[in-house]
XYZ file of C-alpha atoms in Angstrom:
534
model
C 50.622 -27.386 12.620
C 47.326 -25.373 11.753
C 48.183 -22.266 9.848
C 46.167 -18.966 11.768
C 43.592 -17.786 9.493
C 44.418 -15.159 7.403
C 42.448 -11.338 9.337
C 40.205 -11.611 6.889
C 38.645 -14.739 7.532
C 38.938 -13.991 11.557
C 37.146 -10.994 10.885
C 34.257 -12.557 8.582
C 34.168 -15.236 11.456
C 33.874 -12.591 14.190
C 30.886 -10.384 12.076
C 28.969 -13.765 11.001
C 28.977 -14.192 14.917
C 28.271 -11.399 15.876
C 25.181 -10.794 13.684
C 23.882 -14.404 14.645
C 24.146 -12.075 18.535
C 22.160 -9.042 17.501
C 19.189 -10.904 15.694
C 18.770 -13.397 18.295
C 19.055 -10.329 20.841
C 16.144 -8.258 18.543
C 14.347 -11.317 18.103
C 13.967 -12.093 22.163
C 13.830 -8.421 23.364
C 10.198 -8.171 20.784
C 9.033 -11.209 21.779
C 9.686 -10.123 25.701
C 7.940 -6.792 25.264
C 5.145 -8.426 23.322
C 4.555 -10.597 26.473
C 5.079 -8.361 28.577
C 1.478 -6.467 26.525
C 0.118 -9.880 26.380
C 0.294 -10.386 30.003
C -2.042 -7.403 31.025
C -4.555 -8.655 28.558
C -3.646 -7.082 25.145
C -4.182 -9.350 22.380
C -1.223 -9.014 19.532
C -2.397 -11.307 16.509
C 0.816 -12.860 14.840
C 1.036 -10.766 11.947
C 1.861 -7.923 13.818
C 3.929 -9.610 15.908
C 5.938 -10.570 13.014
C 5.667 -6.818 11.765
C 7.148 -5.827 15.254
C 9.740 -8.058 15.043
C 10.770 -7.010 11.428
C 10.442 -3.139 12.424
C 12.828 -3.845 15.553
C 15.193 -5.784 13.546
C 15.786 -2.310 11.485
C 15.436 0.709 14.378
C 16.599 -1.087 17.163
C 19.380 -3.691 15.959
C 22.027 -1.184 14.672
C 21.736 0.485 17.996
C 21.879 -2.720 19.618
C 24.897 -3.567 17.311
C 26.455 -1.142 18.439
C 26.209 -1.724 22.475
C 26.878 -5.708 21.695
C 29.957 -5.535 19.783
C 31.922 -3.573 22.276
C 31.562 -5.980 24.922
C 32.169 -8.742 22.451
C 34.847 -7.707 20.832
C 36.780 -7.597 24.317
C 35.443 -10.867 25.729
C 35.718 -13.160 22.509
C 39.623 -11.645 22.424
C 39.615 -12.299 26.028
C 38.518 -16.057 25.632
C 41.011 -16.682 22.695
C 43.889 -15.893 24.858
C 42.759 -17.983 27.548
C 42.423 -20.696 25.095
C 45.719 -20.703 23.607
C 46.789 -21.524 27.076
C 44.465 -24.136 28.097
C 43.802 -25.816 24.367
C 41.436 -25.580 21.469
C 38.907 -27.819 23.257
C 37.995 -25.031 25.403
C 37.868 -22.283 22.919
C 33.562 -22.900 22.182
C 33.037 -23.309 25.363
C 35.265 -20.286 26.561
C 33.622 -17.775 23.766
C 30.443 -18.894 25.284
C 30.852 -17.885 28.664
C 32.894 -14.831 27.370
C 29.832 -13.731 25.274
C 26.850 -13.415 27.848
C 29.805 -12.158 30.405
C 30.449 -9.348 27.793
C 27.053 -8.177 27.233
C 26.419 -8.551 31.148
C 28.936 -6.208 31.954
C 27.567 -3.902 28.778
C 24.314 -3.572 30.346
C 26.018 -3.111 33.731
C 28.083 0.336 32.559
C 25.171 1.429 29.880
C 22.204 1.183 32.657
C 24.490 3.201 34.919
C 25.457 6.183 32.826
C 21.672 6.685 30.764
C 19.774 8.481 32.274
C 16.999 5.730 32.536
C 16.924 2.726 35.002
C 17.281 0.115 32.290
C 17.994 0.990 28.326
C 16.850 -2.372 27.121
C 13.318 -3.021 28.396
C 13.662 -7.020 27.792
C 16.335 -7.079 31.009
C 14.089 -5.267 33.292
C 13.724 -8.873 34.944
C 15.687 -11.644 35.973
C 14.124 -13.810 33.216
C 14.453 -11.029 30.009
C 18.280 -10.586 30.835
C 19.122 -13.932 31.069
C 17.409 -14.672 28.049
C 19.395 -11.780 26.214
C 22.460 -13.646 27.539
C 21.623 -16.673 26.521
C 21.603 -15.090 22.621
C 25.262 -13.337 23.475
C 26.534 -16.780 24.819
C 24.655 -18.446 21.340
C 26.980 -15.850 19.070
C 30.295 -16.508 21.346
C 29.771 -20.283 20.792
C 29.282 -19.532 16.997
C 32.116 -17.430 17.139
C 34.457 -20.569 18.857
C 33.397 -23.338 16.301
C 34.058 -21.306 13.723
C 37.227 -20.771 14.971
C 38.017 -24.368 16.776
C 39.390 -25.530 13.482
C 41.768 -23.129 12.681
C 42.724 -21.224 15.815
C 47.143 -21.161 15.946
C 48.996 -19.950 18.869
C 51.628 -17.048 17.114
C 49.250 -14.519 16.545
C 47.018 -14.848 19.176
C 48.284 -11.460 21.035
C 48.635 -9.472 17.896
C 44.389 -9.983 17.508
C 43.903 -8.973 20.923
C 45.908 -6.163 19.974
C 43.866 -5.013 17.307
C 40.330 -5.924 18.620
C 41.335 -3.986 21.547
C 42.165 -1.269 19.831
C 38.647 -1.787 17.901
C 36.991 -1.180 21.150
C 38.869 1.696 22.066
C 37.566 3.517 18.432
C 33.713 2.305 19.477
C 33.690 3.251 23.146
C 33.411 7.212 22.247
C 30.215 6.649 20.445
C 28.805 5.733 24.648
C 28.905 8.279 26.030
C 23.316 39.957 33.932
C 20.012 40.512 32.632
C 19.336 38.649 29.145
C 17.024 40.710 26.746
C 15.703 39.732 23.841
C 13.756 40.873 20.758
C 11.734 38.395 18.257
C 9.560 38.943 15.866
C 8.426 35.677 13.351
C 5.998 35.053 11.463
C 2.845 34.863 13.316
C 4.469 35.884 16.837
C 4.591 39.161 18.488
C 7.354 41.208 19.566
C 8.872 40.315 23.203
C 11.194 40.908 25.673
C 12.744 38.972 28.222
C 14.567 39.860 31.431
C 16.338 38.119 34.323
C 14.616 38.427 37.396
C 16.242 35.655 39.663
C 19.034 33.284 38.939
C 21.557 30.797 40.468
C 18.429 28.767 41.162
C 19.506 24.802 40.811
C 17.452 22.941 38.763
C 14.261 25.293 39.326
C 11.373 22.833 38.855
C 7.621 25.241 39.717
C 6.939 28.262 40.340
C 3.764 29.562 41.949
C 2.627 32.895 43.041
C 1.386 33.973 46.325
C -1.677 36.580 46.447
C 0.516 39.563 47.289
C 2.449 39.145 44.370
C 5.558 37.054 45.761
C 6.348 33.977 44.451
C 8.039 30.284 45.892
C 9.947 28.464 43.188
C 11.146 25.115 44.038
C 14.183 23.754 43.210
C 14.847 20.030 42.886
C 17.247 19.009 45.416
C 14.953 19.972 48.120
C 14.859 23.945 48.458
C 11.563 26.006 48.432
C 12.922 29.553 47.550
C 10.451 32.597 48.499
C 10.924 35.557 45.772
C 9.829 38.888 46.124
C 7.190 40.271 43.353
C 10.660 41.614 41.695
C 12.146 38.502 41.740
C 14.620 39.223 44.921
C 15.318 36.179 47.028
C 13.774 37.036 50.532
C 14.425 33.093 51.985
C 16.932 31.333 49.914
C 15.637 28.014 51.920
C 12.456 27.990 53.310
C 12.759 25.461 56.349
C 10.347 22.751 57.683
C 10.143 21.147 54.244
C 9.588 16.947 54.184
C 12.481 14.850 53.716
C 13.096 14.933 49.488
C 14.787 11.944 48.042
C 17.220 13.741 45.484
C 18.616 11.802 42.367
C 18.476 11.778 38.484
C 14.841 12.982 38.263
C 13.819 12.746 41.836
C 13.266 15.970 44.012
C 11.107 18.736 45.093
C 8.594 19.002 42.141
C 5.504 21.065 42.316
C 4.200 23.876 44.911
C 0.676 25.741 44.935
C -1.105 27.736 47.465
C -4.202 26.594 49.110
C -7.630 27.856 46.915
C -7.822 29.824 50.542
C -4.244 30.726 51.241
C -5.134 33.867 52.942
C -7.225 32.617 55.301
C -4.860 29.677 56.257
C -0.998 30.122 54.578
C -1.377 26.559 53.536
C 0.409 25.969 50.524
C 0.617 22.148 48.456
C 4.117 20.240 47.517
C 4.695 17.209 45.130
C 8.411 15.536 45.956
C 9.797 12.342 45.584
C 10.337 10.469 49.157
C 11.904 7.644 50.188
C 15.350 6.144 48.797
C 16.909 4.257 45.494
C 15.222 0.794 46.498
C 12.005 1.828 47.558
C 10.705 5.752 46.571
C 7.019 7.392 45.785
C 5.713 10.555 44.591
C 4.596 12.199 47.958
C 2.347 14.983 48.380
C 2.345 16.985 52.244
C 1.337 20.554 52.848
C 2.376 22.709 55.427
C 1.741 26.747 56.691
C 3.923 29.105 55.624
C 5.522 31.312 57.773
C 8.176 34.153 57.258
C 11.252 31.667 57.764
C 9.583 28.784 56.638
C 6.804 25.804 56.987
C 4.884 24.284 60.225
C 2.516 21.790 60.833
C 3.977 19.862 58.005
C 1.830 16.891 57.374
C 1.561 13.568 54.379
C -1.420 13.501 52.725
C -0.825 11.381 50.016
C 1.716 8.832 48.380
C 2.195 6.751 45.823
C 1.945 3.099 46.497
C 3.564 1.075 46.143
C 6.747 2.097 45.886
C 9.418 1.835 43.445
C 12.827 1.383 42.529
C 15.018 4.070 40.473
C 14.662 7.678 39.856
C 12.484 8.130 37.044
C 9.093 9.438 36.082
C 7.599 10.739 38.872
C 4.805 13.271 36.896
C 4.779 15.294 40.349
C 1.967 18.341 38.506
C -0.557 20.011 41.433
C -4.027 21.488 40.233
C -6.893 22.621 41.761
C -10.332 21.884 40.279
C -13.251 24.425 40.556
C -14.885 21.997 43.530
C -11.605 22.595 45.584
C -10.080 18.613 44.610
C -6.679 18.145 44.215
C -5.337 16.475 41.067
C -2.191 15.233 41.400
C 0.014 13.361 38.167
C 1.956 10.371 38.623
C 4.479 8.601 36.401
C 4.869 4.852 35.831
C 8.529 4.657 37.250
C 9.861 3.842 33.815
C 10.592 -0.155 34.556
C 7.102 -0.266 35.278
C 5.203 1.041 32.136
C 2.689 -1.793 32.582
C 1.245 -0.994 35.702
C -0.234 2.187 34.295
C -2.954 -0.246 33.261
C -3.186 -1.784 36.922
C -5.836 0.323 38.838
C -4.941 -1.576 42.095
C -1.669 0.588 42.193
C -1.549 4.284 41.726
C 1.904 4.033 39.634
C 1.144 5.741 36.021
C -2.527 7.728 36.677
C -4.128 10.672 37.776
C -5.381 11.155 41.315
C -7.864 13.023 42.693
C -8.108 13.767 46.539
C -9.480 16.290 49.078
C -7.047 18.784 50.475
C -6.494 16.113 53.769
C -5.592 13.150 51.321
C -9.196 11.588 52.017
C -11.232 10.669 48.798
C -14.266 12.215 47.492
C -17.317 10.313 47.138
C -17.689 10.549 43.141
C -14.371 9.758 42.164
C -15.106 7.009 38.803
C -13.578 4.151 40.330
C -15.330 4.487 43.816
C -16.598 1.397 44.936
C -14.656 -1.002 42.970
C -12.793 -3.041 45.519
C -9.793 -3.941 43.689
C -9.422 -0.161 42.076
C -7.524 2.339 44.194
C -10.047 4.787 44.918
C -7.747 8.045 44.672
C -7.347 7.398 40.650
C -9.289 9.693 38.100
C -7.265 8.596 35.059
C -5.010 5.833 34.329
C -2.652 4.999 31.213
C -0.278 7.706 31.524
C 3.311 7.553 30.850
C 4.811 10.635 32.718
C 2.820 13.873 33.108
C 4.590 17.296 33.946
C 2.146 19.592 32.380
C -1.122 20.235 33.782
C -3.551 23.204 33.484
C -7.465 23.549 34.623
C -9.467 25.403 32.147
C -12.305 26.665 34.333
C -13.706 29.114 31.531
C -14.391 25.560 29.768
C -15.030 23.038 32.422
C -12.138 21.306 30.987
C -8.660 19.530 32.424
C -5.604 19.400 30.185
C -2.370 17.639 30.534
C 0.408 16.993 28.352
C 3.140 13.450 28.961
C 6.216 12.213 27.945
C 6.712 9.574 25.561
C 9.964 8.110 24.765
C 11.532 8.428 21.244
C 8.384 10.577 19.844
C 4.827 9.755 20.816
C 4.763 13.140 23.559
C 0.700 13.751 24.266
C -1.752 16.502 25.107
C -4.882 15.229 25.947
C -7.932 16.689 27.925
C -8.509 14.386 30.890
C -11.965 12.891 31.745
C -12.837 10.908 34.546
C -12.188 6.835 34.639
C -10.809 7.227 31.382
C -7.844 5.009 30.186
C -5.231 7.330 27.988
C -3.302 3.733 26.868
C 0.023 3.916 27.202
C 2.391 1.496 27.761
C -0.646 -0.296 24.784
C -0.955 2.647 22.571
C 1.826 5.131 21.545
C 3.537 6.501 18.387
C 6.456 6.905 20.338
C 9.672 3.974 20.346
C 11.340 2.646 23.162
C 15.271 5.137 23.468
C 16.840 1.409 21.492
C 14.438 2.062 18.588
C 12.664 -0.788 20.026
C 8.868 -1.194 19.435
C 7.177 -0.430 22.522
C 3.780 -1.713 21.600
C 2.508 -2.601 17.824
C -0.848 -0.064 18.554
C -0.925 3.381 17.634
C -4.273 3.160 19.065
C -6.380 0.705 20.953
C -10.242 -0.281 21.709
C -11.300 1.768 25.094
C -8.358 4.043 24.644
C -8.347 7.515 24.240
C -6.490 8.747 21.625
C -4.372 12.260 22.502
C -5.441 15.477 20.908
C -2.262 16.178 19.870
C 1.286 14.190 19.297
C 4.955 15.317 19.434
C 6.996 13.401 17.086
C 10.067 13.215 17.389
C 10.297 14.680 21.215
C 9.932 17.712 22.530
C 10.068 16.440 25.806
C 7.195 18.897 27.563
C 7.582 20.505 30.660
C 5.365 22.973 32.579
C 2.071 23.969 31.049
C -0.080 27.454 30.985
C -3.022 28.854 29.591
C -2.854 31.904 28.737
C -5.396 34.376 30.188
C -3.971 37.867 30.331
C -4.205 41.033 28.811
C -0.432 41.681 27.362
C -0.622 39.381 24.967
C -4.303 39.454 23.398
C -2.935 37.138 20.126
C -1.802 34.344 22.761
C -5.180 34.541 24.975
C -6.744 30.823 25.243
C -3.666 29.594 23.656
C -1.634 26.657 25.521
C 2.234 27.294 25.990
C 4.151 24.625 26.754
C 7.581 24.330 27.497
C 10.123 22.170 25.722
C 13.095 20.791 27.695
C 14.994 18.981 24.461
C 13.767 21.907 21.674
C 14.653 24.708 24.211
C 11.824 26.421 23.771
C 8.103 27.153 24.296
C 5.576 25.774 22.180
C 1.832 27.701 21.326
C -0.509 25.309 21.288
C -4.285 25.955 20.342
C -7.565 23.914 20.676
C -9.959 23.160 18.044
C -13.366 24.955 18.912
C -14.797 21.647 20.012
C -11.548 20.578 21.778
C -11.516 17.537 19.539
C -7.754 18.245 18.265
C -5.045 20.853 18.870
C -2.751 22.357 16.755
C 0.599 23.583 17.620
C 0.740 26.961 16.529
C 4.657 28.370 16.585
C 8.058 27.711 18.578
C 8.676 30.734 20.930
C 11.699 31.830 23.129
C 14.198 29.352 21.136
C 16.810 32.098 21.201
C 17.568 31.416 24.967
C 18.657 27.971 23.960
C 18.280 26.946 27.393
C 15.929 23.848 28.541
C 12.305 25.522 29.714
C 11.236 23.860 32.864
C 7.699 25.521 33.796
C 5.772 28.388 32.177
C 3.071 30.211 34.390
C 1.480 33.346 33.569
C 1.863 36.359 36.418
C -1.137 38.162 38.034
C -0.284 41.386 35.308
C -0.153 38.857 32.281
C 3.568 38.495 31.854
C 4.975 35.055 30.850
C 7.447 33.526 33.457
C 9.754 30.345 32.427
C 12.043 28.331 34.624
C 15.377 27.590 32.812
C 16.665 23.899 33.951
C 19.895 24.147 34.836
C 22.235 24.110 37.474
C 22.643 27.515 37.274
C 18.453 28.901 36.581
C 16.951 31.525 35.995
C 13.171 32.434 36.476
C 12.782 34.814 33.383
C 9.586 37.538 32.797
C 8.933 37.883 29.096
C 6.331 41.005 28.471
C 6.057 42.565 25.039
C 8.229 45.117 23.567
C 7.373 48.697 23.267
């Protein structure tokens, strides 16, 4: 009778398989994102495809090491055991089948709890995950032929003993008014009080002529503040139906350029459902208990699947046109470089959702008219410099690669083709920090800082800060000072502010007396009024 081999040749067997399964998984998921460049017209010469491929193999295979071997610890067990009772013949073929099944189900579980649609960009279609399959079924047919040999019956439950118990040690690596005082180097003394709380999720906050202010929180409620910060509607009714989920919600709000001649005031909100959702943009009158005459102007087409990246910023430009920001859905970074959809740009409209005549991409029949920009990942920060004729917006990248960059018209900001951000794997999104007839950002975040809400500072309580950007920070927890080069041809970021809340800074506007106000994101947030110390 064959003798089992000894643990540690089953184990040297199981790693020699399993690394055959995480370089041919590296290997395809480069080549897939590489086409996936390739097939909106960006031309990747083989060197640095070979560069991407080596650079993957390093960030993103460990990571990817670590999501396969869970999965494939359990199934190639899983297949032994139904070996031993059916016979060594079928132990290849069973590891096989055991293998892609394994890293199925991985992907299954992993895409469910992140917090993005799909982790591994390569499986965002039908084609890319079987492909990634086929590698996992590759390593579990390694894995059986290594083993076809040698494999005994007595000790077939004591392995599935102890590569269960394997997985069990790899599965945990898945998963009152506040006042302060600072004073760093460069920064000025402030302090910071609670004016509202047990907001949930508090996305905007805008400020009505009188001094009152609507915040908007992102399950749907439009909350209408007194100048103190007292609730005086905890629900504003009338709003449009908000689809509600990871990111989705009720994003921006801003008062009509003539709110006191018509109570009109502007909302950005994600509508629709799981399967089919777009950023949607309505406004409506506001009234003491609420809005009428609610009406769509504008939405995103077409729509979209997930929950993700929805940009969702409202500006006004000096002419009285509406820019809007959009975000490219996250499973659809390359349409940002598809001006027949809107997914992943920068619109510009009139206040009814009709176009105006000199938008840049008027009269191109297979360009949606609405777009001003294009190439953007996922804008939340947006600010219109009228002093300087200028519009700014910061956007998420992934792992690093975060932008500011002042927007012109028709212009094409490059992402998903140029970034100096990775995919959340470590994967190489793109092999281009920059890219002919893209436009470079001003400034880059690197790692993260995951911006938020943006505002220019204009007041009079903080004269060191005036013309300075601030710039919230939802991973640092904090609010970042940004200033512009003289010439606006590069920005530097100046200091960290407000870290000692430790809380995640959703917007930053500045009030009509030149006090700071931040959102906090959290279920329980606050809307906070820094002024400085006396």
């Amino acid at each position: 009778m064959n003798q089992m081999p000894s643990w540690a040749a089953l184990c040297l067997r199981f790693i020699i398989a399993m690394f055959v399964g995480v370089i041919l998984g590296s290997i395809v998921q480069t080549q897939f994102n590489m086409a996936a460049l390739q097939s909106i017209g960006v031309d990747i010469p083989l060197g640095l495809r070979i560069v991407s491929t080596r650079e993957d193999l390093i960030h993103f295979g460990p990571i990817y090491a670590a999501l396969f071997s869970v999965g494939f610890i359990i199934s190639q067990a899983f297949a032994m055991l139904v070996a031993r009772r059916l016979g060594k013949p079928w132990l290849a073929p069973l590891c096989a089948i055991a293998g892609a099944t394994g890293l199925w189900v991985t992907f299954l579980l992993v895409n469910r709890v992140a917090p993005m649609p799909t982790l591994i960009a390569a499986t965002r279609d039908t084609f890319g995950l079987l492909a990634m399959l086929g590698t996992a079924a590759i390593a579990g047919l390694v894995f059986g032929l290594l083993n076809s040999q040698t494999t005994g019956r007595a000790r077939q439950p004591k392995f599935l003993i102890v590569v269960l118990g394997m997985s069990a040690l790899a599965l945990p690596g898945y998963s009152e008014n506040l006042q302060a005082q600072a004073t760093t180097a460069g920064t000025v003394p402030y302090h910071i009080d609670t004016i509202a709380e047990g907001l949930e999720h508090p996305w905007s906050l805008a400020f009505l002529p009188d001094g009152r202010m609507l915040v908007t929180e992102r399950p749907g409620r439009l909350r209408l503040l007194t100048a103190q910060g007292d609730t005086q509607v905890a629900s504003l009714s009338g709003l449009p139906p908000v689809y509600a989920s990871g990111q989705a919600g009720l994003f921006d709000v801003l008062p009509s350029p003539q709110f006191e001649q018509n109570q009109q005031i502007f909302l950005s909100y994600a509508c629709g459902n799981h399967s089919a959702n777009h950023t949607c943009i309505a406004y409506g009158t506001l009234t003491e208990r609420g809005l009428e005459e609610v009406e769509e102007i504008f939405r995103v087409d077409p729509a979209k699947r997930g929950d993700a990246h929805y940009g969702g910023r409202l500006a006004w430009l000096p002419d009285g046109t509406l820019i809007v920001t959009l975000g490219d859905g996250f499973d659809y970074r390359e349409q940002a470089q598809n001006l027949g959809n809107h997914i992943g740009s920068i619109v510009r409209i009139h206040p009814d959702g009709s176009v105006p005549d000199d938008n840049p991409f008027i009269g191109d029949a297979d360009t949606r008219p609405e777009i001003y920009s294009y190439g953007h990942r996922n804008i939340q920060g947006l600010v219109v410099d009228e002093q300087n004729q200028r519009l700014i917006a910061h956007e998420h990248g992934p792992r690093g690669g975060d932008e500011l960059n002042i927007i012109t018209a028709g212009a094409n900001f490059g992402w998903p083709i140029a970034t100096g951000g990775l995919d959340y794997t470590g994967a190489r999104i793109t092999p281009f920090n920059q890219y002919p007839g893209t436009i470079p950002p001003l400034l880059e975040w690197t790692p993260s800082i995951a911006p938020s809400g943006m505002a220019l500072y204009t007041g009079e309580l903080f004269p060191e800060w005036r013309g300075d950007l601030l710039v919230g920070a939802l991973v640092d927890k904090e609010v970042r000072r940004v200033r512009l080069s003289a010439d606006a041809t590069h920005a530097e970021d100046v200091e960290s502010l407000f870290g000692e809340l430790e809380e995640r800074i959703r917007d930053v506007r500045v009030g009509p007396e030149g006090a700071i106000y931040l959102l906090t994101d959290n279920p329980e947030g606050r809307v906070l009024k820094v002024t400085p110390s006396q």
